[in-house]
Amino acid sequence: MLRNLQNLSTFQRRLIFFLVFGGILLALLAITALLVLNTLNQRGQSVALAQGVSVAQFAALPDADAYPAAVAVAPDGTIYTGSYATGAVWAIDSAGVPTELAASRDEIGSVTGLTVAPDGTIFVADRLDFNPRVQGGVLRQMNADGSIVDFARIDDERGFLAPDDITLDSKGYVYVSDRGRDEVWRFDPDGSNGVAWWTPPEIEGVDNHEPTGLAYDPATDSIIITDPETNTIYRAMLSDGSTQTLYTHGDQPNAPGFDGVTVTPNGVVYVAALGQNGIARLHDGKLEYIAGLFRGASDVDFAAPDKLYVTNFDQFSLVVSAVRPQLPFAIDVLTLAE
């Protein structure tokens, strides 16, 4: 091998040296970067940013791969969350103790959205596979007897591509956002008659949309919809299908990267700003951040009279597997001022 190298020209020998040296240097830099990331990626605690708001950890999830992307409050006060990575669904009691629901890990592939009907039935938006390059999905129904059944699918050649969030209106109709199809679908209370109910309005110069977070607003009988691609919050009226733009971030710095959203009974909108790892309140067309420093604020849900429950998704570890997540995965609780 040395003889072969000696037979090469000076330029070729230098080129091989720089390639070998450069490869070693890049490997050392990559290892150093991962070590730094893991050092900096220490678990922190979210903080309040508005007067009268307090923040605390509510529940620690047991799995090292929990990755809670969604949270939902049931009428009886039980908190539900599910794993984006494994499909496991947990019920969390008032003391913050999680209990894994039987068969959820076996029957569900990837939880992206959750909601609970007045009778306690749990609806799950299941992506089937947490790999973002894999398309597909189905809506699941988890019944009081523990059974898990398919609730609805899109009956065309594409089907669900990337179902994300799910909500119910006052009549029991089920709404599901699909980021891959750029649509919100509506299903009858029994899962039939699926229809592409809403698409984002055109925005000049914008080609891509991603309807994501959904919440029913009882004060106006409408569905609130977030779009992290355009950083816009919409209101879609159930009465006539008209759409109002409640907020758009435009070209301002610090794009919020909207994800989950929730609405209080009197119509106050709270939104998870995943891009800023914060929770914001929408007031008079403006965002007011009330809490921050979450570890992946992907979803939020309101519990009367004064609580918001927030996920710590910690999704960066799903993208860069060499970086460990900030264990334990947790659900945080915000207590709001009166």
mmCIF file of C-alpha atoms in Angstrom:
data_model
loop_
_atom_site.group_PDB
_atom_site.id
_atom_site.type_symbol
_atom_site.label_atom_id
_atom_site.label_comp_id
_atom_site.label_asym_id
_atom_site.label_seq_id
_atom_site.Cartn_x
_atom_site.Cartn_y
_atom_site.Cartn_z
ATOM 1 C CA MET A 1 0.000 0.000 0.000
ATOM 2 C CA LEU A 2 2.872 2.372 0.838
ATOM 3 C CA ARG A 3 4.489 1.605 -2.500
ATOM 4 C CA ASN A 4 1.238 2.427 -4.262
ATOM 5 C CA LEU A 5 1.012 5.745 -2.409
ATOM 6 C CA GLN A 6 4.604 6.582 -3.310
ATOM 7 C CA ASN A 7 3.789 6.044 -6.967
ATOM 8 C CA LEU A 8 1.076 8.720 -6.810
ATOM 9 C CA SER A 9 1.717 12.302 -7.752
ATOM 10 C CA THR A 10 2.273 14.939 -5.074
ATOM 11 C CA PHE A 11 -1.186 16.366 -5.727
ATOM 12 C CA GLN A 12 -2.831 12.937 -5.342
ATOM 13 C CA ARG A 13 -0.950 12.229 -2.088
ATOM 14 C CA ARG A 14 -1.973 15.608 -0.687
ATOM 15 C CA LEU A 15 -5.562 15.037 -1.745
ATOM 16 C CA ILE A 16 -5.672 11.661 0.044
ATOM 17 C CA PHE A 17 -4.093 13.222 3.145
ATOM 18 C CA PHE A 18 -6.651 16.011 3.282
ATOM 19 C CA LEU A 19 -9.528 13.588 2.711
ATOM 20 C CA VAL A 20 -8.382 11.273 5.505
ATOM 21 C CA PHE A 21 -7.519 14.146 7.831
ATOM 22 C CA GLY A 22 -10.790 15.921 7.006
ATOM 23 C CA GLY A 23 -12.809 12.763 7.665
ATOM 24 C CA ILE A 24 -11.170 12.271 11.054
ATOM 25 C CA LEU A 25 -11.705 15.942 11.910
ATOM 26 C CA LEU A 26 -15.368 15.815 10.914
ATOM 27 C CA ALA A 27 -15.883 12.674 13.004
ATOM 28 C CA LEU A 28 -14.278 14.354 16.015
ATOM 29 C CA LEU A 29 -16.423 17.449 15.498
ATOM 30 C CA ALA A 30 -19.588 15.319 15.245
ATOM 31 C CA ILE A 31 -18.740 13.439 18.447
ATOM 32 C CA THR A 32 -17.955 16.735 20.213
ATOM 33 C CA ALA A 33 -21.227 18.256 19.007
ATOM 34 C CA LEU A 34 -23.233 15.281 20.292
ATOM 35 C CA LEU A 35 -21.472 15.440 23.653
ATOM 36 C CA VAL A 36 -22.211 19.162 23.890
ATOM 37 C CA LEU A 37 -25.857 18.645 22.915
ATOM 38 C CA ASN A 38 -26.311 15.932 25.507
ATOM 39 C CA THR A 39 -24.637 18.139 28.108
ATOM 40 C CA LEU A 40 -26.841 21.117 27.286
ATOM 41 C CA ASN A 41 -29.931 18.946 26.913
ATOM 42 C CA GLN A 42 -30.444 18.778 30.650
ATOM 43 C CA ARG A 43 -33.979 18.622 31.944
ATOM 44 C CA GLY A 44 -35.378 22.010 32.878
ATOM 45 C CA GLN A 45 -38.680 23.241 34.249
ATOM 46 C CA SER A 46 -41.147 25.472 32.458
ATOM 47 C CA VAL A 47 -41.723 28.929 33.909
ATOM 48 C CA ALA A 48 -44.595 31.404 34.134
ATOM 49 C CA LEU A 49 -44.330 34.559 32.018
ATOM 50 C CA ALA A 50 -47.503 36.377 33.040
ATOM 51 C CA GLN A 51 -48.709 37.741 36.349
ATOM 52 C CA GLY A 52 -51.043 35.428 38.220
ATOM 53 C CA VAL A 53 -49.947 32.295 36.314
ATOM 54 C CA SER A 54 -48.134 29.430 38.004
ATOM 55 C CA VAL A 55 -46.512 26.381 36.383
ATOM 56 C CA ALA A 56 -45.607 22.980 37.818
ATOM 57 C CA GLN A 57 -44.981 19.439 36.729
ATOM 58 C CA PHE A 58 -48.230 17.515 36.996
ATOM 59 C CA ALA A 59 -47.271 13.971 35.977
ATOM 60 C CA ALA A 60 -44.116 12.086 35.021
ATOM 61 C CA LEU A 61 -44.618 9.355 32.427
ATOM 62 C CA PRO A 62 -42.952 5.998 33.063
ATOM 63 C CA ASP A 63 -41.403 5.216 29.668
ATOM 64 C CA ALA A 64 -38.108 6.441 28.236
ATOM 65 C CA ASP A 65 -39.834 6.616 24.839
ATOM 66 C CA ALA A 66 -43.158 8.154 25.935
ATOM 67 C CA TYR A 67 -42.940 11.242 23.665
ATOM 68 C CA PRO A 68 -46.384 12.675 24.591
ATOM 69 C CA ALA A 69 -47.565 14.638 21.553
ATOM 70 C CA ALA A 70 -51.180 15.124 22.675
ATOM 71 C CA VAL A 71 -53.185 15.768 25.844
ATOM 72 C CA ALA A 72 -56.925 15.755 26.533
ATOM 73 C CA VAL A 73 -59.043 16.453 29.605
ATOM 74 C CA ALA A 74 -62.066 14.199 30.118
ATOM 75 C CA PRO A 75 -65.365 15.456 31.556
ATOM 76 C CA ASP A 76 -64.618 13.662 34.835
ATOM 77 C CA GLY A 77 -61.248 15.451 35.140
ATOM 78 C CA THR A 78 -59.045 12.539 34.073
ATOM 79 C CA ILE A 79 -56.095 13.624 31.927
ATOM 80 C CA TYR A 80 -55.193 11.490 28.922
ATOM 81 C CA THR A 81 -52.003 11.497 26.923
ATOM 82 C CA GLY A 82 -50.435 9.124 24.421
ATOM 83 C CA SER A 83 -47.068 8.193 23.004
ATOM 84 C CA TYR A 84 -46.095 9.329 19.532
ATOM 85 C CA ALA A 85 -43.434 6.598 19.476
ATOM 86 C CA THR A 86 -45.231 3.539 20.886
ATOM 87 C CA GLY A 87 -48.988 4.197 20.791
ATOM 88 C CA ALA A 88 -49.388 3.705 24.538
ATOM 89 C CA VAL A 89 -52.192 5.775 26.099
ATOM 90 C CA TRP A 90 -52.146 6.803 29.757
ATOM 91 C CA ALA A 91 -54.971 7.948 32.032
ATOM 92 C CA ILE A 92 -53.671 10.322 34.722
ATOM 93 C CA ASP A 93 -55.631 10.834 37.927
ATOM 94 C CA SER A 94 -55.928 14.034 39.960
ATOM 95 C CA ALA A 95 -52.793 13.137 41.915
ATOM 96 C CA GLY A 96 -50.735 12.937 38.715
ATOM 97 C CA VAL A 97 -50.431 9.143 38.723
ATOM 98 C CA PRO A 98 -50.471 7.638 35.179
ATOM 99 C CA THR A 99 -52.034 4.278 34.349
ATOM 100 C CA GLU A 100 -51.468 2.724 30.935
ATOM 101 C CA LEU A 101 -54.692 1.690 29.221
ATOM 102 C CA ALA A 102 -54.778 -1.999 28.400
ATOM 103 C CA ALA A 103 -54.107 -2.948 24.759
ATOM 104 C CA SER A 104 -53.349 0.623 23.677
ATOM 105 C CA ARG A 105 -49.678 -0.138 23.044
ATOM 106 C CA ASP A 106 -50.616 -3.175 20.918
ATOM 107 C CA GLU A 107 -53.534 -1.656 18.998
ATOM 108 C CA ILE A 108 -52.273 1.898 18.324
ATOM 109 C CA GLY A 109 -49.156 2.807 16.380
ATOM 110 C CA SER A 110 -48.516 6.526 16.944
ATOM 111 C CA VAL A 111 -50.722 8.925 18.916
ATOM 112 C CA THR A 112 -50.873 12.409 17.389
ATOM 113 C CA GLY A 113 -54.236 13.628 18.697
ATOM 114 C CA LEU A 114 -56.700 12.836 21.499
ATOM 115 C CA THR A 115 -60.131 13.972 22.571
ATOM 116 C CA VAL A 116 -62.745 12.625 24.977
ATOM 117 C CA ALA A 117 -66.504 12.612 24.355
ATOM 118 C CA PRO A 118 -69.014 13.540 27.082
ATOM 119 C CA ASP A 119 -69.726 9.824 27.673
ATOM 120 C CA GLY A 120 -66.030 9.099 28.244
ATOM 121 C CA THR A 121 -65.294 7.564 24.848
ATOM 122 C CA ILE A 122 -61.728 8.378 23.777
ATOM 123 C CA PHE A 123 -60.959 9.220 20.165
ATOM 124 C CA VAL A 124 -57.381 8.860 18.947
ATOM 125 C CA ALA A 125 -55.730 10.135 15.791
ATOM 126 C CA ASP A 126 -53.301 7.314 14.996
ATOM 127 C CA ARG A 127 -50.534 7.862 12.431
ATOM 128 C CA LEU A 128 -49.737 4.110 12.605
ATOM 129 C CA ASP A 129 -45.971 4.741 12.308
ATOM 130 C CA PHE A 130 -43.966 7.492 14.016
ATOM 131 C CA ASN A 131 -41.523 7.669 11.080
ATOM 132 C CA PRO A 132 -42.373 11.047 9.468
ATOM 133 C CA ARG A 133 -41.530 9.638 6.039
ATOM 134 C CA VAL A 134 -44.302 7.046 6.326
ATOM 135 C CA GLN A 135 -47.779 8.206 5.341
ATOM 136 C CA GLY A 136 -51.008 6.791 6.685
ATOM 137 C CA GLY A 137 -53.426 6.915 9.560
ATOM 138 C CA VAL A 138 -56.745 5.945 11.056
ATOM 139 C CA LEU A 139 -59.081 7.202 13.770
ATOM 140 C CA ARG A 140 -59.437 4.881 16.745
ATOM 141 C CA GLN A 141 -62.194 4.687 19.327
ATOM 142 C CA MET A 142 -61.409 3.508 22.852
ATOM 143 C CA ASN A 143 -64.547 2.369 24.665
ATOM 144 C CA ALA A 144 -65.357 2.178 28.359
ATOM 145 C CA ASP A 145 -65.121 -1.633 28.266
ATOM 146 C CA GLY A 146 -61.484 -1.383 27.171
ATOM 147 C CA SER A 147 -62.059 -2.320 23.543
ATOM 148 C CA ILE A 148 -60.277 -0.391 20.796
ATOM 149 C CA VAL A 149 -61.871 -0.258 17.352
ATOM 150 C CA ASP A 150 -61.389 1.611 14.105
ATOM 151 C CA PHE A 151 -63.709 4.606 14.073
ATOM 152 C CA ALA A 152 -63.127 6.194 10.673
ATOM 153 C CA ARG A 153 -60.894 6.246 7.619
ATOM 154 C CA ILE A 154 -60.777 8.394 4.496
ATOM 155 C CA ASP A 155 -62.232 6.266 1.720
ATOM 156 C CA ASP A 156 -60.260 7.411 -1.289
ATOM 157 C CA GLU A 157 -57.039 6.234 -2.925
ATOM 158 C CA ARG A 158 -54.861 8.360 -0.616
ATOM 159 C CA GLY A 159 -56.586 7.932 2.721
ATOM 160 C CA PHE A 160 -55.164 9.740 5.724
ATOM 161 C CA LEU A 161 -51.630 10.943 5.048
ATOM 162 C CA ALA A 162 -50.679 12.638 8.328
ATOM 163 C CA PRO A 163 -53.624 12.966 10.743
ATOM 164 C CA ASP A 164 -52.683 15.332 13.538
ATOM 165 C CA ASP A 165 -55.437 16.556 15.863
ATOM 166 C CA ILE A 166 -59.042 15.713 16.653
ATOM 167 C CA THR A 167 -62.002 17.475 18.265
ATOM 168 C CA LEU A 168 -65.780 17.107 18.677
ATOM 169 C CA ASP A 169 -68.507 19.704 18.334
ATOM 170 C CA SER A 170 -71.614 19.995 20.518
ATOM 171 C CA LYS A 171 -73.541 17.566 18.292
ATOM 172 C CA GLY A 172 -70.885 14.863 18.383
ATOM 173 C CA TYR A 173 -69.441 15.381 14.907
ATOM 174 C CA VAL A 174 -65.758 14.478 14.772
ATOM 175 C CA TYR A 175 -63.177 16.759 13.133
ATOM 176 C CA VAL A 176 -59.664 15.634 12.188
ATOM 177 C CA SER A 177 -56.826 17.682 10.722
ATOM 178 C CA ASP A 178 -54.522 16.104 8.146
ATOM 179 C CA ARG A 179 -51.266 17.966 7.603
ATOM 180 C CA GLY A 180 -50.422 15.881 4.567
ATOM 181 C CA ARG A 181 -53.680 16.608 2.761
ATOM 182 C CA ASP A 182 -53.969 20.231 3.955
ATOM 183 C CA GLU A 183 -57.550 19.501 5.013
ATOM 184 C CA VAL A 184 -59.819 19.164 8.027
ATOM 185 C CA TRP A 185 -62.183 16.214 7.720
ATOM 186 C CA ARG A 186 -65.573 15.824 9.416
ATOM 187 C CA PHE A 187 -67.269 12.545 10.307
ATOM 188 C CA ASP A 188 -70.720 11.788 11.656
ATOM 189 C CA PRO A 189 -70.910 10.709 15.329
ATOM 190 C CA ASP A 190 -70.847 7.062 14.186
ATOM 191 C CA GLY A 191 -67.773 7.554 11.959
ATOM 192 C CA SER A 192 -69.663 7.565 8.655
ATOM 193 C CA ASN A 193 -70.002 10.178 5.895
ATOM 194 C CA GLY A 194 -66.460 11.476 5.991
ATOM 195 C CA VAL A 195 -66.023 14.695 4.047
ATOM 196 C CA ALA A 196 -63.209 17.194 3.476
ATOM 197 C CA TRP A 197 -64.930 19.898 5.504
ATOM 198 C CA TRP A 198 -62.337 22.721 5.534
ATOM 199 C CA THR A 199 -59.263 23.810 3.605
ATOM 200 C CA PRO A 200 -57.061 26.841 4.381
ATOM 201 C CA PRO A 201 -57.916 30.058 2.558
ATOM 202 C CA GLU A 202 -55.469 31.166 -0.097
ATOM 203 C CA ILE A 203 -52.679 33.489 1.004
ATOM 204 C CA GLU A 204 -50.822 35.446 -1.640
ATOM 205 C CA GLY A 205 -47.315 34.099 -2.107
ATOM 206 C CA VAL A 206 -47.950 31.033 0.084
ATOM 207 C CA ASP A 207 -48.069 27.554 -1.451
ATOM 208 C CA ASN A 208 -47.844 25.334 1.618
ATOM 209 C CA HIS A 209 -50.340 24.995 4.454
ATOM 210 C CA GLU A 210 -50.533 22.577 7.392
ATOM 211 C CA PRO A 211 -53.811 22.640 9.330
ATOM 212 C CA THR A 212 -52.800 21.173 12.658
ATOM 213 C CA GLY A 213 -54.379 22.012 16.025
ATOM 214 C CA LEU A 214 -58.162 21.808 16.442
ATOM 215 C CA ALA A 215 -60.502 22.920 19.217
ATOM 216 C CA TYR A 216 -64.250 23.448 19.447
ATOM 217 C CA ASP A 217 -65.324 26.900 20.636
ATOM 218 C CA PRO A 218 -68.753 26.606 22.294
ATOM 219 C CA ALA A 219 -69.053 30.373 22.682
ATOM 220 C CA THR A 220 -69.234 30.888 18.909
ATOM 221 C CA ASP A 221 -70.079 27.354 17.694
ATOM 222 C CA SER A 222 -66.915 27.189 15.627
ATOM 223 C CA ILE A 223 -63.736 25.189 15.175
ATOM 224 C CA ILE A 224 -60.405 26.898 15.931
ATOM 225 C CA ILE A 225 -57.634 25.730 13.592
ATOM 226 C CA THR A 226 -53.893 26.399 13.762
ATOM 227 C CA ASP A 227 -51.413 26.347 10.887
ATOM 228 C CA PRO A 228 -47.707 26.239 11.824
ATOM 229 C CA GLU A 229 -46.620 26.571 8.203
ATOM 230 C CA THR A 230 -48.133 30.056 7.905
ATOM 231 C CA ASN A 231 -48.269 30.706 11.682
ATOM 232 C CA THR A 232 -51.947 31.530 11.457
ATOM 233 C CA ILE A 233 -54.950 30.858 13.699
ATOM 234 C CA TYR A 234 -58.356 30.506 12.018
ATOM 235 C CA ARG A 235 -61.959 30.289 13.142
ATOM 236 C CA ALA A 236 -64.246 28.147 10.952
ATOM 237 C CA MET A 237 -67.933 28.766 11.652
ATOM 238 C CA LEU A 238 -70.157 25.683 11.799
ATOM 239 C CA SER A 239 -73.265 27.630 10.797
ATOM 240 C CA ASP A 240 -72.149 28.690 7.324
ATOM 241 C CA GLY A 241 -68.612 27.344 6.835
ATOM 242 C CA SER A 242 -67.099 30.831 6.699
ATOM 243 C CA THR A 243 -63.521 31.366 7.867
ATOM 244 C CA GLN A 244 -62.096 34.186 9.950
ATOM 245 C CA THR A 245 -58.395 34.846 10.500
ATOM 246 C CA LEU A 246 -57.901 35.400 14.224
ATOM 247 C CA TYR A 247 -54.130 35.871 14.111
ATOM 248 C CA THR A 248 -51.313 35.764 11.584
ATOM 249 C CA HIS A 249 -47.659 36.186 12.502
ATOM 250 C CA GLY A 250 -46.515 37.259 9.051
ATOM 251 C CA ASP A 251 -42.848 38.132 8.670
ATOM 252 C CA GLN A 252 -42.307 39.009 12.319
ATOM 253 C CA PRO A 253 -39.350 37.327 14.062
ATOM 254 C CA ASN A 254 -39.728 34.440 16.523
ATOM 255 C CA ALA A 255 -42.300 32.444 14.572
ATOM 256 C CA PRO A 256 -44.518 30.602 17.083
ATOM 257 C CA GLY A 257 -44.846 27.339 15.141
ATOM 258 C CA PHE A 258 -48.440 26.817 16.297
ATOM 259 C CA ASP A 259 -49.536 23.317 17.248
ATOM 260 C CA GLY A 260 -52.252 22.328 19.726
ATOM 261 C CA VAL A 261 -55.013 24.721 20.741
ATOM 262 C CA THR A 262 -57.790 24.865 23.320
ATOM 263 C CA VAL A 263 -60.723 27.172 24.095
ATOM 264 C CA THR A 264 -62.370 27.969 27.415
ATOM 265 C CA PRO A 265 -66.197 27.878 27.718
ATOM 266 C CA ASN A 266 -66.301 31.668 27.391
ATOM 267 C CA GLY A 267 -64.213 31.664 24.228
ATOM 268 C CA VAL A 268 -60.649 32.444 25.369
ATOM 269 C CA VAL A 269 -58.135 30.802 23.015
ATOM 270 C CA TYR A 270 -54.879 29.307 24.314
ATOM 271 C CA VAL A 271 -52.359 27.924 21.855
ATOM 272 C CA ALA A 272 -49.235 25.783 22.072
ATOM 273 C CA ALA A 273 -46.386 27.563 20.290
ATOM 274 C CA LEU A 274 -44.104 24.607 19.639
ATOM 275 C CA GLY A 275 -41.566 26.749 17.789
ATOM 276 C CA GLN A 276 -41.099 28.903 20.904
ATOM 277 C CA ASN A 277 -41.791 26.162 23.482
ATOM 278 C CA GLY A 278 -44.426 28.345 25.052
ATOM 279 C CA ILE A 279 -48.128 28.704 25.750
ATOM 280 C CA ALA A 280 -49.815 31.863 24.542
ATOM 281 C CA ARG A 281 -53.210 33.464 25.036
ATOM 282 C CA LEU A 282 -54.893 35.105 22.060
ATOM 283 C CA HIS A 283 -56.363 38.466 23.009
ATOM 284 C CA ASP A 284 -57.658 41.152 20.653
ATOM 285 C CA GLY A 285 -55.701 39.675 17.758
ATOM 286 C CA LYS A 286 -52.420 39.587 19.684
ATOM 287 C CA LEU A 287 -50.423 36.799 21.313
ATOM 288 C CA GLU A 288 -49.520 37.051 24.975
ATOM 289 C CA TYR A 289 -47.093 34.370 26.144
ATOM 290 C CA ILE A 290 -48.082 33.215 29.600
ATOM 291 C CA ALA A 291 -45.555 30.384 30.107
ATOM 292 C CA GLY A 292 -42.367 29.161 28.453
ATOM 293 C CA LEU A 293 -39.294 26.917 28.540
ATOM 294 C CA PHE A 294 -41.295 23.764 27.944
ATOM 295 C CA ARG A 295 -39.508 20.762 26.473
ATOM 296 C CA GLY A 296 -41.651 20.558 23.341
ATOM 297 C CA ALA A 297 -44.998 22.301 23.953
ATOM 298 C CA SER A 298 -46.950 20.424 21.285
ATOM 299 C CA ASP A 299 -50.439 20.428 22.828
ATOM 300 C CA VAL A 300 -52.554 22.135 25.477
ATOM 301 C CA ASP A 301 -56.021 21.507 26.918
ATOM 302 C CA PHE A 302 -58.182 23.452 29.347
ATOM 303 C CA ALA A 303 -59.752 22.047 32.522
ATOM 304 C CA ALA A 304 -62.332 24.114 34.352
ATOM 305 C CA PRO A 305 -62.138 26.265 36.261
ATOM 306 C CA ASP A 306 -58.523 27.438 35.907
ATOM 307 C CA LYS A 307 -56.079 24.802 34.634
ATOM 308 C CA LEU A 308 -54.160 24.239 31.400
ATOM 309 C CA TYR A 309 -52.365 20.933 30.824
ATOM 310 C CA VAL A 310 -49.339 20.982 28.505
ATOM 311 C CA THR A 311 -47.252 18.242 26.920
ATOM 312 C CA ASN A 312 -43.460 18.099 26.963
ATOM 313 C CA PHE A 313 -43.010 16.276 23.657
ATOM 314 C CA ASP A 314 -39.181 16.600 23.498
ATOM 315 C CA GLN A 315 -39.372 15.771 19.796
ATOM 316 C CA PHE A 316 -35.745 16.710 19.011
ATOM 317 C CA SER A 317 -34.638 13.310 20.264
ATOM 318 C CA LEU A 318 -36.853 11.660 17.657
ATOM 319 C CA VAL A 319 -35.052 13.567 14.895
ATOM 320 C CA VAL A 320 -31.519 13.156 16.285
ATOM 321 C CA SER A 321 -31.531 9.750 17.925
ATOM 322 C CA ALA A 322 -28.025 10.193 19.352
ATOM 323 C CA VAL A 323 -29.350 12.966 21.615
ATOM 324 C CA ARG A 324 -31.078 11.550 24.633
ATOM 325 C CA PRO A 325 -34.484 12.955 25.682
ATOM 326 C CA GLN A 326 -34.876 14.973 28.851
ATOM 327 C CA LEU A 327 -36.324 12.284 31.095
ATOM 328 C CA PRO A 328 -38.780 11.848 32.549
ATOM 329 C CA PHE A 329 -41.309 12.817 29.908
ATOM 330 C CA ALA A 330 -43.919 14.898 31.653
ATOM 331 C CA ILE A 331 -47.231 16.723 31.534
ATOM 332 C CA ASP A 332 -47.140 20.188 33.104
ATOM 333 C CA VAL A 333 -50.034 22.153 34.585
ATOM 334 C CA LEU A 334 -50.637 25.890 34.468
ATOM 335 C CA THR A 335 -52.913 27.491 37.029
ATOM 336 C CA LEU A 336 -54.462 30.679 35.691
ATOM 337 C CA ALA A 337 -55.398 33.836 37.486
ATOM 338 C CA GLU A 338 -59.110 34.313 38.034
#
